[in-house]
Amino acid sequence: MTLTEPSRALDEIKIGGMGASRKRVEDNRFIRGKGHYIDDVVLPGMLHMEILRSPVAHARIRSIDTSAAWDVPGVRLVLTGEMMATRNLAWMPTLSYDTQAVLATDKVRFQGQEVACVIADDPYIAKDACEAIVVEYEQLPVIVNPTQALAADAPIIRDDKQGQHDNVCFNWEVGDKDGTDRAFAEADVVSRIRMHYPRSHPSPLETCGSVADFDRATGKLTVYMTTQAPHIVRAAVALIAELPEHLIRIVSPDLGGGFGNKVPVYPGYVMSILASILTERPVKWIEDRTSNLISTGFGRDVYLTGEMALRQDGKILGVRMHTDSDHGAFFGDAQPSKFKIGLLHSAFSCYDIPTAHLTARGVYTNKAPGGVAYRCSFRVTEAMFFQERMVQAAAEDLGIDQAEFRRMNFVRDDDFPHRTPFGFLTDSGQYAKCLQVGLDAIDYEGFRREQAEAAKNGRLLGIGISCMTEPLGAGNSREYDILGIKMFDSAELRVHMTGKAILRTGAKTQGQGHETTWAQIVAHELGLPADDIVVEEGDTDTAPFGMGTYASRSTPVAGAAVAMAARKVRAKARKLAAHLLEVSEEDVEWELGRFYVRSAPDRGVTIQECAMAAYSNMPDGLEPGLEANAYYDPPNLTWPFGCYIVTVEVDPVTGVWDVLRVVAVDDCGVRINPMIVEGQIMGGLTEAYAMSSMQFITFDAEGNCIGSNFMDYLLPTAWETPGYELHEVVTPCPHHPIGAKGIGECATVGGPAAFVNAVMDALKGHGVRNVDMPLLPDRVHEALTTRADVSGAPPIRTDS
Amino acid sequence: MYPSRFAYEAPRTLDEAIDLLAQGRGEAKVLAGGQSLVPLLKLRFANPDLLVDINNLPGLDHLAIAADGGVRVGALVRHRDLERATALASAQPVMAAAAPLIADPIVRTRGTLVGSLCHADPQGDWAAAVLAAGGQVVAQGPHGRRSIPVGEFVVGPFQNVLEYDEVAVEATIPAARDRVAGGFLKLERRVGDFATAGTAVALELDGDRVTRAGIALTGVGSRTLDARAAADSLLGRALTAETIARAAELAAEAAQPNSDHRGSAAYKRHVIHTFVTRILTRVTTTTTEHAA
C-alpha cells in the first residue's frame, strides 16, 4: 500500500485532487437559496401533520377527547395512541433494544411527548385542531436526575415494561477491576473529581421532517425524510414493519445539518407514514424548533466520579471511573456498538496507563429520550472531557506542570500498535509532537510569565490544555452493527464514455461536503478532474447500501470505499490501455491520469481515452463499460489526535470570562480537502466554546424543559465566537487506503475541556476543583466567592 | 410555528390606524418592527384578531437629537438608526451606550425603540435607558395626545398604560440643564440574549456636583425598575468612592431578582452593584479627563 503525502505535484491540485482546497461544489446551490430541503418537497394533494405534545413531564392519561378536532373544517385524520395500538404501532423498538412510545397510551413520561396528531389540509388548520383536543392528565411525581431516579421511593417511570421494578436502565462495566484495585493500593496519591456533562442538543438549523407518500396502486412507499442514514431506515421499515423492501424508497434530500440529531427514527416519521397509508395522500410533517429541542435526540447528560492512582513522580498507575447516565424516558441511544455506554471507555486511549476500570449505570428519568452522538463517536465527547479534566486535576494534585504531566504519560510514537487500558487498539500518532506544536504556537512559557505578572494586579488569567485521540469510523464489523447489520460502507463509480463520471455512496452528506471531497478522491485515484465527477447520495433506490453519515465515519469507511471502487475502475482501464497501446498489461505503467508504455513513456493514453474505449473499442473478451462498486469493511477504527489550547481572562468581580486565544493542532492523517477540514475544526471549536460557556438543556423540578427555544438554548453567533489558530501534524492512518482518519468531530470532542481547564486554571488557588459546564458567569462567581465546587445538575434553582 | 388566524391592515394615516384599533376593542395589536410581536404570534402566546401595521404611516420616522440633550424618537425609528446616530453620544450617553447592546444586529435593523417601550419586557433594555434619562412616551388616541413618563408607562410584565385605541407615536427625552453623563451596562450570556441583569445610569452634573440622576434596572424584577433611592443619594454630591458605593448598595437593594437559568438572585444583585459602581466610576474618570 502506498500512502499519499498531503501535498502532491501541482497537476493533482489543479484537477482538484487530494490536498486541494477546492471550493465546496454544493455551496453553489446553498448560497443561492437553491438547496432542496425537506420542506421544499411538495407533492400533489399533500396533507399536513401537526403533533400535540404533552405539557407535563409525568402523568397518567385519563382521557383524550378529539371530537372538537375532528369538527375543524379541513381536518382529515386525528390519531391517538389508542388508534395506533389497534395497528400495533403505539410503541416502536429503539436502536438500544428498548421500546419507545410513538403516541402515548398509558402515561406521558416527558414534557413534549407525542400525545396525538392531526392531519389537515394546511398546517394552520392542523395546529388549530391540535389546540381543540382535550387531554385529561393525572400528574405524577417527576424525576429529572439520577439521584431522584435511584431513590428508594421513586415512582417507576417504565411501569409499561414487564419486570422493571426500578428506574435503572442498565448496569455495565469494562476493564480490570482487581488490577485497578491493586494500582490504587500502590498509589502515592489518589486524585478525585466529580462532574456533570450537561444535556446538550445538536440543534441542526433545519429541524426534522418527512413527506410520506404511499401509493395504493403500486404498493410503493416513498418517504422523503431528514435522515443521516436512509438505508438503515429502509432496513428498519422492512425488518420491523415487514413491508417489502423493494417497495420502500427512502429519500434524504439536502440536509440542513444533522450532528447526530437525524440518526434516530422519531415518532413523527412513523405517524406520517401511517397517515399517508390511511389517507392515501402524501403527508408532510415539519417539526418546529421547540418540538425539535424538547423531544428529539439530545447529547450527553452524564455524571462522573473519577479517580486516578498516581505515583509521586507523575506516572499514572490506574484509573477508576463510574458514570451515571440520564437517558430520559426511553433508552433510545442511537449507537451501533455492543457497549451500553457507547465508546465512553475510549477514555485515556492516548495515555500509557496499565489498568483501568469503568462501571456505568443508566437511568430512566422524565426527560426526552433518544440520546444521540451530538457530533461525536458515541459518548466519546464525555470520555475525552472527563479524561482531560481528570488529567488536569491530577497534575495539580501532584504539583506537576499540566503539559509536562501529559507528555510523560503519553503513549510514545514507537509504541504502536497500543492496547488501551479499556481494550481498544490504537495504531498511530505523534502525541508529544502535536502537544509541542500547540505549546510553541501559544507560547506556553511566555503566557505563564504573563499570567504571574497579571496576578500581581489581581487579574485572573488561565491556560487550558486538552489532548485526546478518539475512535472514529465505526466500525469494524465484529464489534459494531445496527439491527445486526454490519457497519461497512459502499461506493459505486460509473465512468461515462467522455470521461465524466457519477459516484454514488451509501453515506449521506449533511454539511460535510461529500459532493466535493469524494470527487477529489476519485480525481486522486483516476486523474479525472474533480469537476467532471458528480456525487449523489441519499436515495435508497439508486445509492448502494450504506450505513449513513455520523460518528465521523464517512471518510474512514465510505471514503475508503470510494478509493477502492476507483482502483477497480483503474484496473479495468489498465486492460483497455494495454489494448489501445498494443502491449501486454504488465508493460503498462500508471501516472496520474495516464497509462504509458514502460519502455516508451511518450506512448500513452489518458484515462479519458480508456473510458471512450470501454464503450467503443474494447478488446475481445472484455466486458464493455467502465464502472465498479466496492464495499469496505474497515479493519479498525481510525485514531485521529487533537491538541487544543485555550487562554482566558476571568473578571474576578463578575465571573465573566473572555477567551484570549484558541490554538488547535489536529492530526487527522492525510487531508483530502484542507479547507473543509479546517472548516470542520472551526465548527467543532465553536460547539466546544458553546457547551463550555453558554449551552445546556436543563429542567426545573416539575420537569419543564428550560431550553425549548433559541432564546434559552443558545447557539453562539459570529459576534462572540473567538478566533482560531489552526495547526496540523500528519500521521497517516496505516490501514486506510488513502491514509485518512476521521476529523468531523475532533474539536467538538476535545475542545470543551480546553475551555474549562483554562477557566479552572485561572481559578487555581481559589479552593475550587470543578465548576460544571456551562461555565456561566454566576457559576464562576459562586466558585470564587464560596471556594467550593459548583454543580450544574438539574433541577435548576428557581425562586419565582 | 403557525400563528392563529388574524386580520391584517396597513393604514395610510394615523387617524385610520386609531380607528382600526378602536374597532378592535382590545383585540388588535400594533405592528411596528415586529421583533417581539412576531415571535409571540408564532408561539401563539399572542393571538390578536387584528394586526395594525403602522409602517406606512407618515411622520413617525423622525429622530431629532439636540445638543442640549433633548431627544425625540419617532415610532418607526429603528434601533440601528439610534446606534448610528453619532450625536447621541454627547446628547444622551446612556442611550448611546444602550443602542449597540440591543438584541443582535439583525433585530436592530427592524426593531423600534418605541415598540420596545410598549412591549414592556421586564428584561428589555430601552425602557431602562429611557427611564434613567427621564423620558416620556407620547400617545395619540381619538381624544388627542398625551405624554406619559416611562416610569408610569410601564406597569408590569408586558403591560403598559396605553388605551387600546391609542398609538405610541414617539418617545421624548427632555433637554438637560447641565452637562449630561451616564452609561449602560448589560450582562448577557450571548449577543441577542435577554439581559441577565442590566443597569442604566443618566446624570446631569454642574461642575462635579450631581444635579439630576436616574438609575434604572432591567432583568431584575417583574418590570423595569426605577432605583430612585440610589439616584437620589447622588443629588447635590460629587461622585466619590463613598457616594458611588452608597448608590451601588441602594441600587442593589432596589433590585428584585429571581433565580433562574441565567443566574441566582444573589448574583444578579451583585451584578447590579458592580455595574452601578463601574458606570459611575467611569463617569468620574471621564470627568477627570475632561478637566485635564
mmCIF file of C-alpha atoms in Angstrom, chain B:
data_model
loop_
_atom_site.group_PDB
_atom_site.id
_atom_site.type_symbol
_atom_site.label_atom_id
_atom_site.label_comp_id
_atom_site.label_asym_id
_atom_site.label_seq_id
_atom_site.Cartn_x
_atom_site.Cartn_y
_atom_site.Cartn_z
ATOM 1 C CA MET B 1 -44.703 27.694 14.313
ATOM 2 C CA TYR B 2 -48.065 28.659 12.857
ATOM 3 C CA PRO B 3 -49.930 31.617 14.365
ATOM 4 C CA SER B 4 -53.661 31.674 14.879
ATOM 5 C CA ARG B 5 -55.777 33.327 12.220
ATOM 6 C CA PHE B 6 -55.680 37.124 12.308
ATOM 7 C CA ALA B 7 -56.679 40.010 10.070
ATOM 8 C CA TYR B 8 -54.070 42.436 8.814
ATOM 9 C CA GLU B 9 -54.460 46.113 7.998
ATOM 10 C CA ALA B 10 -51.842 48.576 6.837
ATOM 11 C CA PRO B 11 -53.435 52.034 7.164
ATOM 12 C CA ARG B 12 -52.008 55.142 5.466
ATOM 13 C CA THR B 13 -52.894 57.666 8.149
ATOM 14 C CA LEU B 14 -52.623 57.806 11.905
ATOM 15 C CA ASP B 15 -56.357 58.533 12.258
ATOM 16 C CA GLU B 16 -57.135 55.445 10.233
ATOM 17 C CA ALA B 17 -54.852 53.406 12.476
ATOM 18 C CA ILE B 18 -56.553 54.722 15.586
ATOM 19 C CA ASP B 19 -59.962 53.916 14.077
ATOM 20 C CA LEU B 20 -58.880 50.351 13.399
ATOM 21 C CA LEU B 21 -57.579 49.954 16.949
ATOM 22 C CA ALA B 22 -60.842 51.321 18.289
ATOM 23 C CA GLN B 23 -62.796 48.830 16.217
ATOM 24 C CA GLY B 24 -60.532 46.082 17.529
ATOM 25 C CA ARG B 25 -61.701 46.803 21.073
ATOM 26 C CA GLY B 26 -58.538 45.459 22.649
ATOM 27 C CA GLU B 27 -58.146 42.510 20.307
ATOM 28 C CA ALA B 28 -55.961 44.464 17.882
ATOM 29 C CA LYS B 29 -52.185 44.860 18.129
ATOM 30 C CA VAL B 30 -49.911 47.446 16.571
ATOM 31 C CA LEU B 31 -47.154 46.043 14.377
ATOM 32 C CA ALA B 32 -44.059 48.227 14.103
ATOM 33 C CA GLY B 33 -40.723 46.367 13.946
ATOM 34 C CA GLY B 34 -42.344 43.066 14.898
ATOM 35 C CA GLN B 35 -39.235 41.708 16.596
ATOM 36 C CA SER B 36 -41.115 40.746 19.737
ATOM 37 C CA LEU B 37 -44.668 40.530 18.435
ATOM 38 C CA VAL B 38 -44.000 38.159 15.537
ATOM 39 C CA PRO B 39 -42.275 35.523 17.703
ATOM 40 C CA LEU B 40 -45.169 35.783 20.170
ATOM 41 C CA LEU B 41 -47.624 35.215 17.320
ATOM 42 C CA LYS B 42 -45.680 32.211 16.081
ATOM 43 C CA LEU B 43 -45.621 30.714 19.561
ATOM 44 C CA ARG B 44 -49.338 31.544 19.922
ATOM 45 C CA PHE B 45 -48.565 33.418 23.130
ATOM 46 C CA ALA B 46 -50.316 36.350 21.469
ATOM 47 C CA ASN B 47 -53.489 35.694 19.483
ATOM 48 C CA PRO B 48 -54.828 39.066 18.334
ATOM 49 C CA ASP B 49 -57.742 39.258 15.922
ATOM 50 C CA LEU B 50 -56.187 42.123 14.011
ATOM 51 C CA LEU B 51 -52.703 43.447 13.297
ATOM 52 C CA VAL B 52 -52.469 47.158 12.527
ATOM 53 C CA ASP B 53 -49.232 47.666 10.652
ATOM 54 C CA ILE B 54 -48.063 51.246 11.206
ATOM 55 C CA ASN B 55 -45.048 51.046 8.932
ATOM 56 C CA ASN B 56 -46.787 53.019 6.179
ATOM 57 C CA LEU B 57 -47.790 55.900 8.439
ATOM 58 C CA PRO B 58 -46.101 59.208 7.570
ATOM 59 C CA GLY B 59 -44.259 61.313 10.126
ATOM 60 C CA LEU B 60 -43.214 58.604 12.571
ATOM 61 C CA ASP B 61 -39.635 58.082 11.451
ATOM 62 C CA HIS B 62 -38.133 61.234 12.904
ATOM 63 C CA LEU B 63 -35.064 61.124 15.107
ATOM 64 C CA ALA B 64 -34.190 64.538 16.491
ATOM 65 C CA ILE B 65 -31.188 64.911 18.762
ATOM 66 C CA ALA B 66 -30.446 68.310 20.195
ATOM 67 C CA ALA B 67 -27.105 69.337 21.647
ATOM 68 C CA ASP B 68 -28.854 70.182 24.924
ATOM 69 C CA GLY B 69 -29.748 66.510 25.435
ATOM 70 C CA GLY B 70 -33.312 66.717 24.147
ATOM 71 C CA VAL B 71 -34.190 63.703 22.016
ATOM 72 C CA ARG B 72 -37.317 62.796 20.042
ATOM 73 C CA VAL B 73 -37.625 59.285 18.693
ATOM 74 C CA GLY B 74 -40.497 58.530 16.303
ATOM 75 C CA ALA B 75 -42.338 55.238 16.500
ATOM 76 C CA LEU B 76 -40.707 53.951 13.306
ATOM 77 C CA VAL B 77 -37.105 54.776 14.250
ATOM 78 C CA ARG B 78 -35.152 51.530 14.254
ATOM 79 C CA HIS B 79 -32.596 50.534 16.871
ATOM 80 C CA ARG B 80 -29.975 50.755 14.155
ATOM 81 C CA ASP B 81 -30.818 54.395 13.488
ATOM 82 C CA LEU B 82 -30.024 55.147 17.134
ATOM 83 C CA GLU B 83 -26.886 53.011 17.053
ATOM 84 C CA ARG B 84 -25.630 55.038 14.090
ATOM 85 C CA ALA B 85 -26.664 58.445 15.433
ATOM 86 C CA THR B 86 -23.270 59.893 16.391
ATOM 87 C CA ALA B 87 -24.858 62.926 18.061
ATOM 88 C CA LEU B 88 -26.386 60.658 20.688
ATOM 89 C CA ALA B 89 -23.060 60.055 22.447
ATOM 90 C CA SER B 90 -22.823 63.623 23.738
ATOM 91 C CA ALA B 91 -26.577 64.319 23.964
ATOM 92 C CA GLN B 92 -27.655 61.188 25.883
ATOM 93 C CA PRO B 93 -24.695 58.921 26.715
ATOM 94 C CA VAL B 94 -26.970 56.387 28.425
ATOM 95 C CA MET B 95 -28.891 55.859 25.196
ATOM 96 C CA ALA B 96 -25.756 55.838 23.076
ATOM 97 C CA ALA B 97 -24.328 53.131 25.340
ATOM 98 C CA ALA B 98 -27.525 51.069 25.200
ATOM 99 C CA ALA B 99 -28.092 51.289 21.434
ATOM 100 C CA PRO B 100 -25.387 48.827 20.318
ATOM 101 C CA LEU B 101 -26.380 46.379 23.079
ATOM 102 C CA ILE B 102 -29.993 45.997 21.946
ATOM 103 C CA ALA B 103 -30.569 42.372 20.874
ATOM 104 C CA ASP B 104 -28.437 41.475 17.859
ATOM 105 C CA PRO B 105 -27.629 43.269 14.591
ATOM 106 C CA ILE B 106 -30.492 41.578 12.722
ATOM 107 C CA VAL B 107 -33.100 42.622 15.266
ATOM 108 C CA ARG B 108 -31.626 46.118 15.380
ATOM 109 C CA THR B 109 -32.342 46.694 11.708
ATOM 110 C CA ARG B 110 -36.080 46.085 12.191
ATOM 111 C CA GLY B 111 -36.997 46.690 15.813
ATOM 112 C CA THR B 112 -38.021 50.085 17.181
ATOM 113 C CA LEU B 113 -37.333 51.908 20.429
ATOM 114 C CA VAL B 114 -40.956 52.918 20.911
ATOM 115 C CA GLY B 115 -42.074 49.351 20.205
ATOM 116 C CA SER B 116 -39.633 48.135 22.827
ATOM 117 C CA LEU B 117 -41.093 50.541 25.401
ATOM 118 C CA CYS B 118 -44.639 49.417 24.570
ATOM 119 C CA HIS B 119 -43.702 45.740 24.736
ATOM 120 C CA ALA B 120 -42.573 46.371 28.347
ATOM 121 C CA ASP B 121 -40.459 43.255 28.633
ATOM 122 C CA PRO B 122 -39.010 43.129 32.168
ATOM 123 C CA GLN B 123 -35.713 42.220 30.535
ATOM 124 C CA GLY B 124 -35.875 44.900 27.860
ATOM 125 C CA ASP B 125 -33.102 47.464 27.565
ATOM 126 C CA TRP B 126 -34.634 50.640 26.173
ATOM 127 C CA ALA B 127 -37.136 51.116 28.966
ATOM 128 C CA ALA B 128 -34.269 51.240 31.467
ATOM 129 C CA ALA B 129 -32.220 53.671 29.386
ATOM 130 C CA VAL B 130 -35.173 55.986 28.698
ATOM 131 C CA LEU B 131 -36.400 55.759 32.297
ATOM 132 C CA ALA B 132 -32.964 56.730 33.610
ATOM 133 C CA ALA B 133 -32.868 59.655 31.181
ATOM 134 C CA GLY B 134 -36.281 60.825 32.417
ATOM 135 C CA GLY B 135 -38.050 60.189 29.131
ATOM 136 C CA GLN B 136 -41.706 60.031 28.196
ATOM 137 C CA VAL B 137 -43.933 58.210 25.754
ATOM 138 C CA VAL B 138 -46.261 60.284 23.632
ATOM 139 C CA ALA B 139 -49.536 58.522 22.848
ATOM 140 C CA GLN B 140 -52.226 59.576 20.426
ATOM 141 C CA GLY B 141 -55.820 58.392 20.549
ATOM 142 C CA PRO B 142 -59.248 59.503 19.384
ATOM 143 C CA HIS B 143 -59.250 62.243 22.015
ATOM 144 C CA GLY B 144 -55.794 63.677 21.295
ATOM 145 C CA ARG B 145 -52.273 63.395 22.554
ATOM 146 C CA ARG B 146 -50.827 62.807 25.996
ATOM 147 C CA SER B 147 -47.330 62.364 27.407
ATOM 148 C CA ILE B 148 -46.638 59.641 29.917
ATOM 149 C CA PRO B 149 -43.370 59.387 31.896
ATOM 150 C CA VAL B 150 -41.777 55.999 31.190
ATOM 151 C CA GLY B 151 -41.786 55.227 34.904
ATOM 152 C CA GLU B 152 -45.583 55.381 34.815
ATOM 153 C CA PHE B 153 -45.956 53.967 31.320
ATOM 154 C CA VAL B 154 -44.665 50.512 32.200
ATOM 155 C CA VAL B 155 -46.798 48.992 34.923
ATOM 156 C CA GLY B 156 -45.923 45.291 34.873
ATOM 157 C CA PRO B 157 -44.539 42.484 32.812
ATOM 158 C CA PHE B 158 -45.591 43.175 29.208
ATOM 159 C CA GLN B 159 -48.091 45.744 30.464
ATOM 160 C CA ASN B 160 -48.295 49.426 29.625
ATOM 161 C CA VAL B 161 -50.930 52.047 30.302
ATOM 162 C CA LEU B 162 -51.946 52.671 26.695
ATOM 163 C CA GLU B 163 -55.664 52.558 25.980
ATOM 164 C CA TYR B 164 -56.493 50.046 23.302
ATOM 165 C CA ASP B 165 -57.258 52.812 20.818
ATOM 166 C CA GLU B 166 -54.004 54.710 21.412
ATOM 167 C CA VAL B 167 -50.836 54.567 19.331
ATOM 168 C CA ALA B 168 -47.488 55.401 20.908
ATOM 169 C CA VAL B 169 -46.160 57.856 18.363
ATOM 170 C CA GLU B 170 -42.875 58.890 19.866
ATOM 171 C CA ALA B 171 -40.571 58.867 22.863
ATOM 172 C CA THR B 172 -39.103 62.108 24.114
ATOM 173 C CA ILE B 173 -36.213 62.910 26.394
ATOM 174 C CA PRO B 174 -36.302 66.423 27.868
ATOM 175 C CA ALA B 175 -33.390 68.798 27.397
ATOM 176 C CA ALA B 176 -30.779 68.826 30.128
ATOM 177 C CA ARG B 177 -29.947 71.874 32.193
ATOM 178 C CA ASP B 178 -26.410 70.785 32.956
ATOM 179 C CA ARG B 179 -23.711 68.601 31.478
ATOM 180 C CA VAL B 180 -25.001 65.069 30.810
ATOM 181 C CA ALA B 181 -23.156 61.861 31.632
ATOM 182 C CA GLY B 182 -24.084 58.268 32.074
ATOM 183 C CA GLY B 183 -23.761 54.750 30.792
ATOM 184 C CA PHE B 184 -25.452 51.453 30.231
ATOM 185 C CA LEU B 185 -24.097 48.008 31.106
ATOM 186 C CA LYS B 186 -25.756 44.706 30.432
ATOM 187 C CA LEU B 187 -24.755 41.169 31.279
ATOM 188 C CA GLU B 188 -25.946 38.758 28.638
ATOM 189 C CA ARG B 189 -24.913 35.192 28.003
ATOM 190 C CA ARG B 190 -24.694 35.837 24.307
ATOM 191 C CA VAL B 191 -25.432 38.611 21.846
ATOM 192 C CA GLY B 192 -29.185 38.735 21.416
ATOM 193 C CA ASP B 193 -29.892 37.134 24.776
ATOM 194 C CA PHE B 194 -32.150 38.922 27.214
ATOM 195 C CA ALA B 195 -30.334 40.720 29.994
ATOM 196 C CA THR B 196 -29.312 38.596 32.954
ATOM 197 C CA ALA B 197 -29.074 41.988 34.612
ATOM 198 C CA GLY B 198 -28.675 45.475 33.219
ATOM 199 C CA THR B 199 -28.169 48.953 34.577
ATOM 200 C CA ALA B 200 -28.823 52.355 33.043
ATOM 201 C CA VAL B 201 -27.426 55.485 34.630
ATOM 202 C CA ALA B 202 -28.136 59.031 33.439
ATOM 203 C CA LEU B 203 -26.706 62.028 35.234
ATOM 204 C CA GLU B 204 -26.517 65.775 34.932
ATOM 205 C CA LEU B 205 -23.562 67.464 36.527
ATOM 206 C CA ASP B 206 -22.823 71.034 37.406
ATOM 207 C CA GLY B 207 -19.092 71.020 37.874
ATOM 208 C CA ASP B 208 -18.585 67.890 39.882
ATOM 209 C CA ARG B 209 -21.996 68.086 41.629
ATOM 210 C CA VAL B 210 -24.774 65.802 40.503
ATOM 211 C CA THR B 211 -27.867 67.900 39.734
ATOM 212 C CA ARG B 212 -30.046 65.182 38.234
ATOM 213 C CA ALA B 213 -29.736 61.408 38.484
ATOM 214 C CA GLY B 214 -31.659 58.484 37.078
ATOM 215 C CA ILE B 215 -30.787 54.855 37.686
ATOM 216 C CA ALA B 216 -32.917 52.117 36.169
ATOM 217 C CA LEU B 217 -32.556 48.360 36.298
ATOM 218 C CA THR B 218 -33.553 45.636 33.874
ATOM 219 C CA GLY B 219 -33.780 41.868 34.219
ATOM 220 C CA VAL B 220 -34.088 42.054 37.978
ATOM 221 C CA GLY B 221 -37.795 42.459 38.551
ATOM 222 C CA SER B 222 -41.212 41.945 37.061
ATOM 223 C CA ARG B 223 -40.750 45.237 35.205
ATOM 224 C CA THR B 224 -38.101 47.841 34.571
ATOM 225 C CA LEU B 225 -37.184 49.215 37.978
ATOM 226 C CA ASP B 226 -36.552 52.815 38.917
ATOM 227 C CA ALA B 227 -33.780 52.782 41.556
ATOM 228 C CA ARG B 228 -34.962 56.096 42.843
ATOM 229 C CA ALA B 229 -33.280 55.999 46.266
ATOM 230 C CA ALA B 230 -29.966 55.141 44.649
ATOM 231 C CA ALA B 231 -30.285 58.014 42.189
ATOM 232 C CA ASP B 232 -31.412 60.471 44.853
ATOM 233 C CA SER B 233 -28.467 59.561 47.069
ATOM 234 C CA LEU B 234 -26.217 61.206 44.480
ATOM 235 C CA LEU B 235 -28.095 64.501 44.244
ATOM 236 C CA GLY B 236 -26.088 67.508 45.249
ATOM 237 C CA ARG B 237 -22.995 65.415 45.803
ATOM 238 C CA ALA B 238 -19.806 64.771 43.899
ATOM 239 C CA LEU B 239 -19.025 61.283 42.645
ATOM 240 C CA THR B 240 -16.573 59.891 45.152
ATOM 241 C CA ALA B 241 -15.745 56.364 46.197
ATOM 242 C CA GLU B 242 -18.173 56.807 49.098
ATOM 243 C CA THR B 243 -21.119 58.239 47.175
ATOM 244 C CA ILE B 244 -20.642 55.670 44.418
ATOM 245 C CA ALA B 245 -20.562 52.817 46.921
ATOM 246 C CA ARG B 246 -23.723 54.133 48.583
ATOM 247 C CA ALA B 247 -25.578 54.415 45.269
ATOM 248 C CA ALA B 248 -24.457 50.929 44.223
ATOM 249 C CA GLU B 249 -25.715 49.485 47.503
ATOM 250 C CA LEU B 250 -29.084 51.222 47.209
ATOM 251 C CA ALA B 251 -29.469 50.098 43.596
ATOM 252 C CA ALA B 252 -28.697 46.505 44.552
ATOM 253 C CA GLU B 253 -31.311 46.774 47.296
ATOM 254 C CA ALA B 254 -33.855 48.073 44.807
ATOM 255 C CA ALA B 255 -33.359 45.016 42.603
ATOM 256 C CA GLN B 256 -35.983 42.274 42.940
ATOM 257 C CA PRO B 257 -34.339 39.440 41.021
ATOM 258 C CA ASN B 258 -35.383 35.811 40.726
ATOM 259 C CA SER B 259 -33.067 32.836 40.448
ATOM 260 C CA ASP B 260 -33.306 31.195 37.079
ATOM 261 C CA HIS B 261 -31.142 29.642 34.394
ATOM 262 C CA ARG B 262 -29.444 32.969 33.820
ATOM 263 C CA GLY B 263 -28.184 33.217 37.372
ATOM 264 C CA SER B 264 -29.101 33.251 41.024
ATOM 265 C CA ALA B 265 -30.913 36.161 42.642
ATOM 266 C CA ALA B 266 -27.872 36.954 44.778
ATOM 267 C CA TYR B 267 -25.644 37.003 41.732
ATOM 268 C CA LYS B 268 -27.926 39.323 39.791
ATOM 269 C CA ARG B 269 -27.993 41.728 42.743
ATOM 270 C CA HIS B 270 -24.211 41.562 42.828
ATOM 271 C CA VAL B 271 -24.064 42.387 39.124
ATOM 272 C CA ILE B 272 -26.303 45.436 39.616
ATOM 273 C CA HIS B 273 -23.990 46.608 42.387
ATOM 274 C CA THR B 274 -20.975 46.079 40.158
ATOM 275 C CA PHE B 275 -22.495 47.809 37.156
ATOM 276 C CA VAL B 276 -23.592 50.908 39.068
ATOM 277 C CA THR B 277 -20.098 51.120 40.523
ATOM 278 C CA ARG B 278 -18.462 50.700 37.148
ATOM 279 C CA ILE B 279 -20.635 53.214 35.303
ATOM 280 C CA LEU B 280 -20.266 55.873 37.966
ATOM 281 C CA THR B 281 -16.535 55.258 38.268
ATOM 282 C CA ARG B 282 -16.175 55.578 34.513
ATOM 283 C CA VAL B 283 -18.119 58.864 34.619
ATOM 284 C CA THR B 284 -15.707 60.092 37.258
ATOM 285 C CA THR B 285 -12.728 59.106 35.152
ATOM 286 C CA THR B 286 -14.207 60.790 32.090
ATOM 287 C CA THR B 287 -14.969 63.908 34.095
ATOM 288 C CA THR B 288 -11.393 63.997 35.314
ATOM 289 C CA GLU B 289 -10.191 63.565 31.762
ATOM 290 C CA HIS B 290 -12.391 66.478 30.670
ATOM 291 C CA ALA B 291 -10.948 68.596 33.403
ATOM 292 C CA ALA B 292 -7.440 67.640 32.420
#
